[in-house]
mmCIF file of C-alpha atoms in Angstrom:
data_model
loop_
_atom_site.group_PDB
_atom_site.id
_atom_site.type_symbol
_atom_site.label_atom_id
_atom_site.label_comp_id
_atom_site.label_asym_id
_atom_site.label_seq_id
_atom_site.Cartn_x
_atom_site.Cartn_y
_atom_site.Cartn_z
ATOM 1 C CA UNK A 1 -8.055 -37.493 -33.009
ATOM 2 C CA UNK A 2 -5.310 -35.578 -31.149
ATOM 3 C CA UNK A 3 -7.276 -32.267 -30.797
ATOM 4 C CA UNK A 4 -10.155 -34.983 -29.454
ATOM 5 C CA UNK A 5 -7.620 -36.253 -26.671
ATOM 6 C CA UNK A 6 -6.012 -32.886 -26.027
ATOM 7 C CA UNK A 7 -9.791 -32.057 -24.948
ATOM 8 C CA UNK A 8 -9.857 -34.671 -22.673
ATOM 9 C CA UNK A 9 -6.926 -34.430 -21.169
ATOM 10 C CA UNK A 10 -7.744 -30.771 -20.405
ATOM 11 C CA UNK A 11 -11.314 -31.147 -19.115
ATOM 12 C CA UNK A 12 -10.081 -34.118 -16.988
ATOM 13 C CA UNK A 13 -7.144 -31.655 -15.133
ATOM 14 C CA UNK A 14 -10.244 -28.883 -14.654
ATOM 15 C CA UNK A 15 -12.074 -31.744 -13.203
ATOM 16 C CA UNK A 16 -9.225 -33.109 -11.268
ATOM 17 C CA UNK A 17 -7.951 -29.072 -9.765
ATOM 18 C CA UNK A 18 -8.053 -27.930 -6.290
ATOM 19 C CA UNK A 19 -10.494 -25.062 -5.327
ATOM 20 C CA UNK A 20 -7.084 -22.484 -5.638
ATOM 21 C CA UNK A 21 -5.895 -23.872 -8.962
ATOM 22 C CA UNK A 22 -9.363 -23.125 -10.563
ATOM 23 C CA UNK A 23 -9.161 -19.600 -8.920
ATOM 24 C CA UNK A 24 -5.522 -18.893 -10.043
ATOM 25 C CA UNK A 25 -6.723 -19.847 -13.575
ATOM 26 C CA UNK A 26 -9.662 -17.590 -13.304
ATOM 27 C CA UNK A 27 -7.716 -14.638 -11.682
ATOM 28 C CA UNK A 28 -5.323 -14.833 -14.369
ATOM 29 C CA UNK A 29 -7.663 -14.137 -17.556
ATOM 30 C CA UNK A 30 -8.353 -10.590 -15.204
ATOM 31 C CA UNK A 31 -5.181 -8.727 -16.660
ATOM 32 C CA UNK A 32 -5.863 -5.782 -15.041
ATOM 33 C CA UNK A 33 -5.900 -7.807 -11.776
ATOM 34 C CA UNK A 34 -2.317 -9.163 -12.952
ATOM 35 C CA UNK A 35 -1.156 -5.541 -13.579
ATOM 36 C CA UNK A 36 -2.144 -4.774 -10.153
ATOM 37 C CA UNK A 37 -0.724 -7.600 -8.124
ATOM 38 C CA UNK A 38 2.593 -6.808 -9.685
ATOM 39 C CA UNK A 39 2.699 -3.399 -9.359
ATOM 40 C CA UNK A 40 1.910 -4.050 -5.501
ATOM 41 C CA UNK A 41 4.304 -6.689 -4.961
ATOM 42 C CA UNK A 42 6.992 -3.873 -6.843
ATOM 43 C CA UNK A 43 5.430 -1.517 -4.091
ATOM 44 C CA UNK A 44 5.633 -3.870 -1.135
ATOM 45 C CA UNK A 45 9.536 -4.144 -2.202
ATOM 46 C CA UNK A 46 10.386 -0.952 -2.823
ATOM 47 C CA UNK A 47 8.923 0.095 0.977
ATOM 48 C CA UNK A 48 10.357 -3.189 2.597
ATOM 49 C CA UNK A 49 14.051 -2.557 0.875
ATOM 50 C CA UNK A 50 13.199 1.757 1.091
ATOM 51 C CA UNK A 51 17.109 2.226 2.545
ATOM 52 C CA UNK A 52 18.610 0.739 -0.348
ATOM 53 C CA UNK A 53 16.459 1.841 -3.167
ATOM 54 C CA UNK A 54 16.287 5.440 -1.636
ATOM 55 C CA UNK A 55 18.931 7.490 -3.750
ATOM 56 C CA UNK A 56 19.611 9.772 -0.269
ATOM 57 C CA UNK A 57 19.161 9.885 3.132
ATOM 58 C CA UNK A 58 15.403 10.977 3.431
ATOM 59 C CA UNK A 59 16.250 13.701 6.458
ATOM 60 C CA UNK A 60 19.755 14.666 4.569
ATOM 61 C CA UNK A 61 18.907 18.745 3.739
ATOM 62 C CA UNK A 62 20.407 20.240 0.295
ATOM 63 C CA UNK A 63 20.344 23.590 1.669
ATOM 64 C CA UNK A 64 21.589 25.040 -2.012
ATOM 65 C CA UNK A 65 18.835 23.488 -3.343
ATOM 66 C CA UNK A 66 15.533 24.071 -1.350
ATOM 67 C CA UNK A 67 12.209 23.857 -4.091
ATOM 68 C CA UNK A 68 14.588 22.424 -6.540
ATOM 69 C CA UNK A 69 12.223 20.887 -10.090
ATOM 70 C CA UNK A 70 12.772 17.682 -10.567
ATOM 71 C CA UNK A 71 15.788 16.783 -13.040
ATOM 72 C CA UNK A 72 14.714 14.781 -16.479
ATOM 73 C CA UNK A 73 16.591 11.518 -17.128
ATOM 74 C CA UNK A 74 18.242 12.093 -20.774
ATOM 75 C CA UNK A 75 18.816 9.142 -23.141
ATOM 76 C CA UNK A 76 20.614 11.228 -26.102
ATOM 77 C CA UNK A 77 23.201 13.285 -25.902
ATOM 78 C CA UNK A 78 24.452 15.209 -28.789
ATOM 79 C CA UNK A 79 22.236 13.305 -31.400
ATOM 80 C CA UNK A 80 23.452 10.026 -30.115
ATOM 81 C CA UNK A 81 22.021 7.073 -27.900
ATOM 82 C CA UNK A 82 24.043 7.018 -23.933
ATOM 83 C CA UNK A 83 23.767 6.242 -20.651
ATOM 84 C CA UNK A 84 20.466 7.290 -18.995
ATOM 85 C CA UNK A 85 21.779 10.858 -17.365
ATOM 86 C CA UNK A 86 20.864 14.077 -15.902
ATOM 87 C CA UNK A 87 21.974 17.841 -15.986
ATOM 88 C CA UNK A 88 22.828 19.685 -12.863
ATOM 89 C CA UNK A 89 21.445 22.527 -12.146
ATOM 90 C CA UNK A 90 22.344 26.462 -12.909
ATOM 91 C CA UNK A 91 20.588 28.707 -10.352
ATOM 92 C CA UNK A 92 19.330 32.149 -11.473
ATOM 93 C CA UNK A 93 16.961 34.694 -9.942
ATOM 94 C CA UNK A 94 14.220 35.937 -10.070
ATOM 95 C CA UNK A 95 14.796 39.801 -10.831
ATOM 96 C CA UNK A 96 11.459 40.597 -9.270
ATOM 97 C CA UNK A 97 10.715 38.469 -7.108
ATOM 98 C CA UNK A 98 14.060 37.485 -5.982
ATOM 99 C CA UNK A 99 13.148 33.533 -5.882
ATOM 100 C CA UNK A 100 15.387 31.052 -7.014
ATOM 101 C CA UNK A 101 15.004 29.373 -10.530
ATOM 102 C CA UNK A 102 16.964 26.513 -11.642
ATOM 103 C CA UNK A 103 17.010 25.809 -15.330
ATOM 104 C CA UNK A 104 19.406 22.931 -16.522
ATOM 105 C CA UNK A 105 22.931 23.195 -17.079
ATOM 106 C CA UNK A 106 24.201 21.208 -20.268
ATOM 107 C CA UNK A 107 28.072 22.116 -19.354
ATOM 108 C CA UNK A 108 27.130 19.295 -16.074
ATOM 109 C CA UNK A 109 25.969 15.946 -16.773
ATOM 110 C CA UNK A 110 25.643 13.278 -14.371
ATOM 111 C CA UNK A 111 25.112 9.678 -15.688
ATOM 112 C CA UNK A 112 22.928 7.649 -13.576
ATOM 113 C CA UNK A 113 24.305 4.491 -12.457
ATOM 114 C CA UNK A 114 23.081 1.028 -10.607
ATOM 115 C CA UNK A 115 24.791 0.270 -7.013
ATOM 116 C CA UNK A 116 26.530 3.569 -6.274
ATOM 117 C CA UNK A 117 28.360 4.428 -3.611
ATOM 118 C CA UNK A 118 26.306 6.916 -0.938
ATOM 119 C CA UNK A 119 25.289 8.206 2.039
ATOM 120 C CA UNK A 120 26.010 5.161 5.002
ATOM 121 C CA UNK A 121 22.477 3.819 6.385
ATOM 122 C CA UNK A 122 21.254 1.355 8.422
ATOM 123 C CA UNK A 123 19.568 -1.488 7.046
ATOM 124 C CA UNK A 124 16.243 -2.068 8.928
ATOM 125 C CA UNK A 125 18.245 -0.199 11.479
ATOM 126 C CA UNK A 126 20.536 -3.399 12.080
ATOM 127 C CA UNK A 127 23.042 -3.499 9.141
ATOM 128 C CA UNK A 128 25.244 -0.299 8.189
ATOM 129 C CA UNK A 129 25.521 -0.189 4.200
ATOM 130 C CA UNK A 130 26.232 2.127 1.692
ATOM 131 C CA UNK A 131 25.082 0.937 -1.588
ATOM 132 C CA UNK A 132 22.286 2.536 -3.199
ATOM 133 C CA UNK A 133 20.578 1.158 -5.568
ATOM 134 C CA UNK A 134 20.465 3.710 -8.544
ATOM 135 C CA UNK A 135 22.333 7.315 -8.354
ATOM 136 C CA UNK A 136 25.316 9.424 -9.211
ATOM 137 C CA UNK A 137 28.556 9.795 -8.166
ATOM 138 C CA UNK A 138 29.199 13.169 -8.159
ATOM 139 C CA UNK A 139 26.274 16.120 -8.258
ATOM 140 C CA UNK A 140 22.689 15.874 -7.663
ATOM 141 C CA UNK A 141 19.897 13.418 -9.112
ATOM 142 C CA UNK A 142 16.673 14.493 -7.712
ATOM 143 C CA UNK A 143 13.866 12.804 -9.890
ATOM 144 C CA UNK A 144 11.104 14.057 -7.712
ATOM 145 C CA UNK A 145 12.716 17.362 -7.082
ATOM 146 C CA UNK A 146 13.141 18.357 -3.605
ATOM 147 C CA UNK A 147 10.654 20.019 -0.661
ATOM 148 C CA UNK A 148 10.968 23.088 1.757
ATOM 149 C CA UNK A 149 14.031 22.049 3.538
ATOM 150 C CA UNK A 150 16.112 21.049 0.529
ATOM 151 C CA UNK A 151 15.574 17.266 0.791
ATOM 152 C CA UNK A 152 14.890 14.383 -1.795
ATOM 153 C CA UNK A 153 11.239 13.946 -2.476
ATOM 154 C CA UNK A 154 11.652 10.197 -3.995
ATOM 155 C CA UNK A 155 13.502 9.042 -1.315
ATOM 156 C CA UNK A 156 10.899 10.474 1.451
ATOM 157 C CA UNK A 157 8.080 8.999 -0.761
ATOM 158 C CA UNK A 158 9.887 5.624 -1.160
ATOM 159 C CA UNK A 159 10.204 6.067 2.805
ATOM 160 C CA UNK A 160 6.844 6.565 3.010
ATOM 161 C CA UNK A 161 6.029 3.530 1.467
ATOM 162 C CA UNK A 162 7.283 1.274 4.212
ATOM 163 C CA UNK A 163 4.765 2.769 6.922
ATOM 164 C CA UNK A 164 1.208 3.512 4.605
ATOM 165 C CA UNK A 165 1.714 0.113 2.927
ATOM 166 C CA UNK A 166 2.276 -2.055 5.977
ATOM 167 C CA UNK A 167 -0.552 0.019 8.033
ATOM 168 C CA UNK A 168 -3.101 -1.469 5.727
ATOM 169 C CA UNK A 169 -1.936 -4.696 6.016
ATOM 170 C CA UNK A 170 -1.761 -4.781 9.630
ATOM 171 C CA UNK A 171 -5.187 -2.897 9.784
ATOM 172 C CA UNK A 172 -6.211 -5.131 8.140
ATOM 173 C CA UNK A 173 -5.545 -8.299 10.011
ATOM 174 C CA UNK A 174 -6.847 -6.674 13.100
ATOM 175 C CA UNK A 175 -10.088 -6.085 11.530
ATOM 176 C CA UNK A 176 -10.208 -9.740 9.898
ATOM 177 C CA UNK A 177 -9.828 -11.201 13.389
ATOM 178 C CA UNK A 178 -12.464 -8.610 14.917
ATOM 179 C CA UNK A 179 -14.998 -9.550 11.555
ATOM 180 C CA UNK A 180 -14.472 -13.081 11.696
ATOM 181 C CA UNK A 181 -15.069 -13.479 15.451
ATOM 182 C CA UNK A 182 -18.209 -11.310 15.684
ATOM 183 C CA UNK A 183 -19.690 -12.033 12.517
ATOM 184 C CA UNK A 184 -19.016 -15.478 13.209
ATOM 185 C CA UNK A 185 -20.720 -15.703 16.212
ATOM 186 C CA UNK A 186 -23.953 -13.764 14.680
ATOM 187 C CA UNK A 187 -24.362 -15.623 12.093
ATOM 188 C CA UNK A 188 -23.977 -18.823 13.867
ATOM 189 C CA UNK A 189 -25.649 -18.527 16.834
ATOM 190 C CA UNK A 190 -28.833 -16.204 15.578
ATOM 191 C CA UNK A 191 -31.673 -15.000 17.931
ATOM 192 C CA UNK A 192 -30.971 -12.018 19.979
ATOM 193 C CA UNK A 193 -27.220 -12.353 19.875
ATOM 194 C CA UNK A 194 -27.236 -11.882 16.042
ATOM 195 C CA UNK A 195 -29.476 -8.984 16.667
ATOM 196 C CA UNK A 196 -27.685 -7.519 19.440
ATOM 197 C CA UNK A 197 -24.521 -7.611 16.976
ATOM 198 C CA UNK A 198 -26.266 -6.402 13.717
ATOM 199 C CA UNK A 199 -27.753 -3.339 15.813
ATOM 200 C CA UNK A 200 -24.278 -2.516 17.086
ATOM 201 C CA UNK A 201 -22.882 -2.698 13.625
ATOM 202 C CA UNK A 202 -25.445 -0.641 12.149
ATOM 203 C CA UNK A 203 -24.706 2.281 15.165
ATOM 204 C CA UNK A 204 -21.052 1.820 14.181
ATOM 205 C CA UNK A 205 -21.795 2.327 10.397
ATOM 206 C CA UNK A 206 -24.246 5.226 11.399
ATOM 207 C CA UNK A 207 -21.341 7.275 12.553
ATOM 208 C CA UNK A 208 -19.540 9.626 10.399
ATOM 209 C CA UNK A 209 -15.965 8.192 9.093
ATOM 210 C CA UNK A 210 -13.852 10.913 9.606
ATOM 211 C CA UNK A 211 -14.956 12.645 12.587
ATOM 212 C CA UNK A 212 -15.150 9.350 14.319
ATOM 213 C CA UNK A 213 -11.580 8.945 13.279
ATOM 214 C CA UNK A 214 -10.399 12.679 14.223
ATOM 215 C CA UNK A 215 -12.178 11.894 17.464
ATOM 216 C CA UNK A 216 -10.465 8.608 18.381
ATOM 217 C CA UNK A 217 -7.092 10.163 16.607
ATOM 218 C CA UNK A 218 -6.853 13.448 18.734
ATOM 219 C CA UNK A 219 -7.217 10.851 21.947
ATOM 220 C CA UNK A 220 -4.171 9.584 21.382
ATOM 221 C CA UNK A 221 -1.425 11.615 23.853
ATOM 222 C CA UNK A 222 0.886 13.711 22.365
ATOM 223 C CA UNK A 223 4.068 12.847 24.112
ATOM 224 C CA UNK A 224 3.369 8.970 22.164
ATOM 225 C CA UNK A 225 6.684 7.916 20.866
ATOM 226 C CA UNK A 226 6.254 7.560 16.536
ATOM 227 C CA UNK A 227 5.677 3.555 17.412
ATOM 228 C CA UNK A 228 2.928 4.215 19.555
ATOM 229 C CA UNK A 229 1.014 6.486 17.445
ATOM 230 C CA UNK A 230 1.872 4.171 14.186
ATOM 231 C CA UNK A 231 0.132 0.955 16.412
ATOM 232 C CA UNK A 232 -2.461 3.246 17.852
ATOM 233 C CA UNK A 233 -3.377 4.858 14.512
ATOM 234 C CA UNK A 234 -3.603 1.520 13.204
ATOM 235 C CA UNK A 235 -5.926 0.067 16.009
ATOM 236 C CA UNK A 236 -8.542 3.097 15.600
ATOM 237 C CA UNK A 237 -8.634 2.243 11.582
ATOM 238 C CA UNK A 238 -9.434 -1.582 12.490
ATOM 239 C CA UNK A 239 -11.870 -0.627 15.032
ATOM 240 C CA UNK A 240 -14.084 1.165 12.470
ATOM 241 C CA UNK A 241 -12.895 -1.269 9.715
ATOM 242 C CA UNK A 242 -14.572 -4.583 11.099
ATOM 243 C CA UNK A 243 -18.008 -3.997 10.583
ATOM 244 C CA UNK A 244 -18.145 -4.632 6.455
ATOM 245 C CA UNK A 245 -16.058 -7.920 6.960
ATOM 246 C CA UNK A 246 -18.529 -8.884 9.578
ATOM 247 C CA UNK A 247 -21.970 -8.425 7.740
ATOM 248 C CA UNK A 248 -20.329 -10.740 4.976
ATOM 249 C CA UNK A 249 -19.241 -13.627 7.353
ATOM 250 C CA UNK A 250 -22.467 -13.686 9.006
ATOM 251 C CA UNK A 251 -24.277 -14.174 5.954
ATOM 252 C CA UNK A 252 -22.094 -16.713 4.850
ATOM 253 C CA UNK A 253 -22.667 -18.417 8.248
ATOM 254 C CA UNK A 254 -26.628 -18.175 8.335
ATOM 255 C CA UNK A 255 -26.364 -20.206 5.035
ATOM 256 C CA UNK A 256 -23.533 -22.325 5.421
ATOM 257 C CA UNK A 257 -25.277 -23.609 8.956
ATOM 258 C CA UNK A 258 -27.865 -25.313 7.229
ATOM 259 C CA UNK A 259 -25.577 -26.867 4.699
ATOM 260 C CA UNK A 260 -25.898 -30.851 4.829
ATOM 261 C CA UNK A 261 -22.237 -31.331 5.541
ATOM 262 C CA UNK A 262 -22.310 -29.132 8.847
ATOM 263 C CA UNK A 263 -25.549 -30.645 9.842
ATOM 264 C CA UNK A 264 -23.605 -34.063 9.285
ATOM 265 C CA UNK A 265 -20.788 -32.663 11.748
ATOM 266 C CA UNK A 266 -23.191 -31.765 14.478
ATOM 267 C CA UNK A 267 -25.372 -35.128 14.824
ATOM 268 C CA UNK A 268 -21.832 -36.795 14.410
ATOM 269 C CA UNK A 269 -20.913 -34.905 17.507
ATOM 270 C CA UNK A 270 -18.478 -32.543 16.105
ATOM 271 C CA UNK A 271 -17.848 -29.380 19.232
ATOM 272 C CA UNK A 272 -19.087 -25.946 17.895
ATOM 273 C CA UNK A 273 -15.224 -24.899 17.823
ATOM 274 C CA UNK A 274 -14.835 -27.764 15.117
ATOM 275 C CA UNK A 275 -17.589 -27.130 13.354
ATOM 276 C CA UNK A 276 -17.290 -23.550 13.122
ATOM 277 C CA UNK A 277 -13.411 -23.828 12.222
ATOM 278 C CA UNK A 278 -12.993 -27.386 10.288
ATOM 279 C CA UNK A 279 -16.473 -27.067 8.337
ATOM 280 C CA UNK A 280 -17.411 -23.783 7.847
ATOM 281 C CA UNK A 281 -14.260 -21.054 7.612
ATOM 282 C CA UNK A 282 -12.501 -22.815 4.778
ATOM 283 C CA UNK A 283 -15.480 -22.563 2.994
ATOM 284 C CA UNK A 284 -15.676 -18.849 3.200
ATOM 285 C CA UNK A 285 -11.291 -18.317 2.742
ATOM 286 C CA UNK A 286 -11.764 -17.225 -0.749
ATOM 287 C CA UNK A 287 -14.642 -14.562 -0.017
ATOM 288 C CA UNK A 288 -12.377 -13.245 3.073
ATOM 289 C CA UNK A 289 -9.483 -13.006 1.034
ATOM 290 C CA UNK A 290 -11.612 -11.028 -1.600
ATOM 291 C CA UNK A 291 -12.860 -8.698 1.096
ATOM 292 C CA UNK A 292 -9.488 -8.094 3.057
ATOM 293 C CA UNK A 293 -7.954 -6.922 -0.422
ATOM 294 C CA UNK A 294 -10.407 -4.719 -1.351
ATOM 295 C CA UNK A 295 -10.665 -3.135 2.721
ATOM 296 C CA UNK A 296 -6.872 -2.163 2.777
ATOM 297 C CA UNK A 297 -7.156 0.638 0.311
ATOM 298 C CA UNK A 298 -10.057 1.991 3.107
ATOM 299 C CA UNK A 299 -6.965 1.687 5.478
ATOM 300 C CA UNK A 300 -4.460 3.030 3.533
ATOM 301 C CA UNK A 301 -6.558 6.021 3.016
ATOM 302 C CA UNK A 302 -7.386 6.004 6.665
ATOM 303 C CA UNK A 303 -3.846 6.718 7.503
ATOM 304 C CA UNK A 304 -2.774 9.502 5.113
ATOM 305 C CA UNK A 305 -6.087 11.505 5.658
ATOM 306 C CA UNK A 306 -5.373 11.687 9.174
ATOM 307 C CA UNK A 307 -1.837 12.373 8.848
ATOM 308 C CA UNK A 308 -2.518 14.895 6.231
ATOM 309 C CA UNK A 309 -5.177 17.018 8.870
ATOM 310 C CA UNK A 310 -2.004 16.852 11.476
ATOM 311 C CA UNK A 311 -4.245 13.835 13.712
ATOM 312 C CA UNK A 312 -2.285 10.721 12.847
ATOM 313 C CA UNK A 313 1.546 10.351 12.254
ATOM 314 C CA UNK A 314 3.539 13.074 12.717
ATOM 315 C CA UNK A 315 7.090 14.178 11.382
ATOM 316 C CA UNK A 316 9.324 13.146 12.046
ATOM 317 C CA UNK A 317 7.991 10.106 10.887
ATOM 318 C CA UNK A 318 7.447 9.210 7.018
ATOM 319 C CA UNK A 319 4.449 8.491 5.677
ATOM 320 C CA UNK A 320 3.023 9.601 2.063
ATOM 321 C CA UNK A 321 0.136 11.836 4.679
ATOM 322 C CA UNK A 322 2.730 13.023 6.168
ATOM 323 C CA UNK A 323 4.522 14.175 3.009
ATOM 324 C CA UNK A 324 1.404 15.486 1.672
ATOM 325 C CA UNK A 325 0.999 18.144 4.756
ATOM 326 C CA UNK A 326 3.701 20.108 2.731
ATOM 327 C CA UNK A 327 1.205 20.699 -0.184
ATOM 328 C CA UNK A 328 -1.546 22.213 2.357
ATOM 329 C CA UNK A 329 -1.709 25.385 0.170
ATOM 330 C CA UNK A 330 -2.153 26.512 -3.155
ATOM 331 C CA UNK A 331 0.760 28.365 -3.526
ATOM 332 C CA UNK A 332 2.536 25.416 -2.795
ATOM 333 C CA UNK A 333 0.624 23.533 -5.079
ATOM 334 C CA UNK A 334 0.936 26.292 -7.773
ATOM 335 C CA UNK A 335 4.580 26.626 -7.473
ATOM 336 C CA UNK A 336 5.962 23.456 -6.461
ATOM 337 C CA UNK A 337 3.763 21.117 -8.303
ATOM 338 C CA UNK A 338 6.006 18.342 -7.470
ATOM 339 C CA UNK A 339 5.107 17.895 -3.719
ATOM 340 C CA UNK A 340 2.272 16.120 -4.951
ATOM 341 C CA UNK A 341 4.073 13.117 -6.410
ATOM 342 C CA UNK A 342 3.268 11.267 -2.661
ATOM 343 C CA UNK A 343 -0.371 11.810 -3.633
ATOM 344 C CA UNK A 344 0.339 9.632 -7.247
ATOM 345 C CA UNK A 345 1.735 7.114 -5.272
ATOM 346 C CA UNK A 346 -1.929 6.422 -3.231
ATOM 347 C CA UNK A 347 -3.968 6.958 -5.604
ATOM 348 C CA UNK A 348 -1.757 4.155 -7.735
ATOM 349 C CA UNK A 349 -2.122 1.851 -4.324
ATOM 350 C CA UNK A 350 -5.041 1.923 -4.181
ATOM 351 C CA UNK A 351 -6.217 1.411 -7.791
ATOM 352 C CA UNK A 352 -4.223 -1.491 -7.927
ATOM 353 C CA UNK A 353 -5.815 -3.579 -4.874
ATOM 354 C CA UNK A 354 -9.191 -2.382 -6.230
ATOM 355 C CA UNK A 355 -8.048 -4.662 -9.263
ATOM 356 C CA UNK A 356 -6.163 -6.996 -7.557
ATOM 357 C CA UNK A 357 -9.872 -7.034 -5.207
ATOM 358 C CA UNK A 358 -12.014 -7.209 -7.890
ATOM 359 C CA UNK A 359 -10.347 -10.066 -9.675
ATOM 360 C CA UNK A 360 -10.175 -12.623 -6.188
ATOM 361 C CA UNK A 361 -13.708 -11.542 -6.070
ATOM 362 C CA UNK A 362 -14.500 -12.436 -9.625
ATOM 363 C CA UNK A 363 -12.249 -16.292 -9.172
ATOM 364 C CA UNK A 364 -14.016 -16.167 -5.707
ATOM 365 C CA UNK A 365 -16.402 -18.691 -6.965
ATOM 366 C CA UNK A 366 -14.112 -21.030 -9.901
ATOM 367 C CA UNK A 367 -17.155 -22.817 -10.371
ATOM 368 C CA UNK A 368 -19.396 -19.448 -11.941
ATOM 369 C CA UNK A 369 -19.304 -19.674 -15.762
#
């Protein structure tokens, strides 16, 4: 009897949710989806809050310790559980080649701490602070070891985070507007105006990605302050970013039009604006959410392959293409294997909106079985 009601009850709240509830439901039985969206939102933080969880000053140089390995967090010392620590470093040489080689130093340990005391920043470039969020108080903690110049890889990644995050997301939006408007109006309106659009989007797509992108990228002019070249970078990735977006809101439009409830609107009087913005967008929000997340790893992409070739943002800005201009050659990438850790970072990014993607597009439709 019980179990018998308990049914009820349930089938009459499925019955009874909104459109989002029965997608949040669905989304959540994805768990890789879950895993993703969590790890992104720890990303989008991270790159948001990048002065404060930064352990250094991202330009300050550590001219003693230029190519330094990372240093390994330790949890036993001497047989016994401690404080998560590090060893400093003790610098020998190389009796060939005369390089430097750091091998840990057990006489110097350094234990890692939460809200240290550091380097004074400026907090979104408003507040001055100088709490960081995990470090040491004496010595060195460099997790990600450190690049050419001597400085901290982690904090230039975490750095880095703030500008090839957000560049997707504002990509992004400029493409949604672009794919919404033109697909929109294609799908809608038919005849030679969807044609005219559908050719134009097919020329588009026709084009190779990248030199399309090194073209438009090496128009931009030099002197460009770093704000102008972030915007313009990011206008030249939504340019060539619209067309996918568009194909799928046309099709949604050529069959929504015929839909009894938009016919309704029209012989009821309803303007085109209304019809095309109170009738037939909502139903399509889900699919465009579904196809924004899964275009911003495209953008993301975008970005640090044109920073890496030298055509998009260039130091000193931060950005993980940036970063990944230092590990151009294989000696670098031989000897200083650590240079790398910006690539980790995308290739994590962007695995986790392809989940995130592919679980909106599975709950897309809450009704599919």
């Amino acid at each position: 009897m019980f179990s018998k009601k308990k049914l009820t009850e349930k089938a009459e709240e499925i019955y009874l949710a909104s459109e989002w509830k029965l997608m949040w439901w669905r989304f959540k039985k994805n768990k890789l989806a879950i895993i993703g969206l969590v790890v992104l939102f720890v990303l989008y933080v991270v790159g948001i809050f990048c002065e404060f969880f930064a352990p250094y000053n991202p330009e300050k140089i550590y001219s003693l310790y230029v190519y330094a390995p990372p240093q390994r967090i330790h949890f036993f010392k001497d047989g016994k559980l401690t404080r998560p620590f590090v060893y400093g470093y003790k610098i020998e040489r190389d009796p060939q080649t005369l390089r430097k080689i750091y091998k840990e130093d057990p006489t110097k340990v350094y234990p890692i701490k939460f809200f240290v005391k550091g380097d004074e920043y400026k907090f979104w470039g408003i507040w001055r602070a100088n709490v960081r969020f995990l470090g040491v108080e004496r010595g060195t903690m460099f997790l990600l070891g450190t690049d050419r110049m001597g400085r901290d890889v982690l904090s230039r990644v975490l750095y880095g985070a703030r500008i090839s995050t957000t560049i997707g997301l504002v990509g992004v939006f400029i493409s949604m507007v672009l794919g919404i408007l033109i697909g929109g109006i294609s799908g809608y309106y038919g005849g030679w105006v969807d044609n005219f659009v559908q050719r134009s989007i097919e020329f588009i797509r026709s084009i190779p990605t990248i030199p399309l992108w090194m073209a438009l990228a090496a128009a931009l002019p030099r002197y460009w302050s770093q704000v102008r070249v972030y915007f313009g970078i990011t206008v030249i990735l939504s340019l060539v970013g619209w067309t996918g977006l568009a194909r799928v809101v046309r099709s949604k439009f050529l069959a929504l039009k015929e839909e009894d409830y938009v016919i309704a609107a029209r012989l009821a009087g309803a303007s085109e604006f209304r019809v095309i913005f109170k009738h037939m967008l909502p139903a399509l929000t889900s699919h465009m959410i579904a196809s924004v997340t899964l275009a911003i790893p495209g953008m993301i992409l975008g970005e640090t392959g044109l920073s890496f070739l030298g055509l998009g943002l260039r130091s000193p800005a931060i950005s993980w293409g940036v970063l990944l201009q230092e590990a151009q050659n294989i000696r670098t990438v031989a000897l200083y294997p650590w240079l790398l850790a910006p690539a980790f970072f995308v290739i994590t990014t962007v695995l986790c909106f392809n989940f995130v993607g592919d679980g909106l597009r599975d709950a897309a439709d809450p009704y599919k079985s």
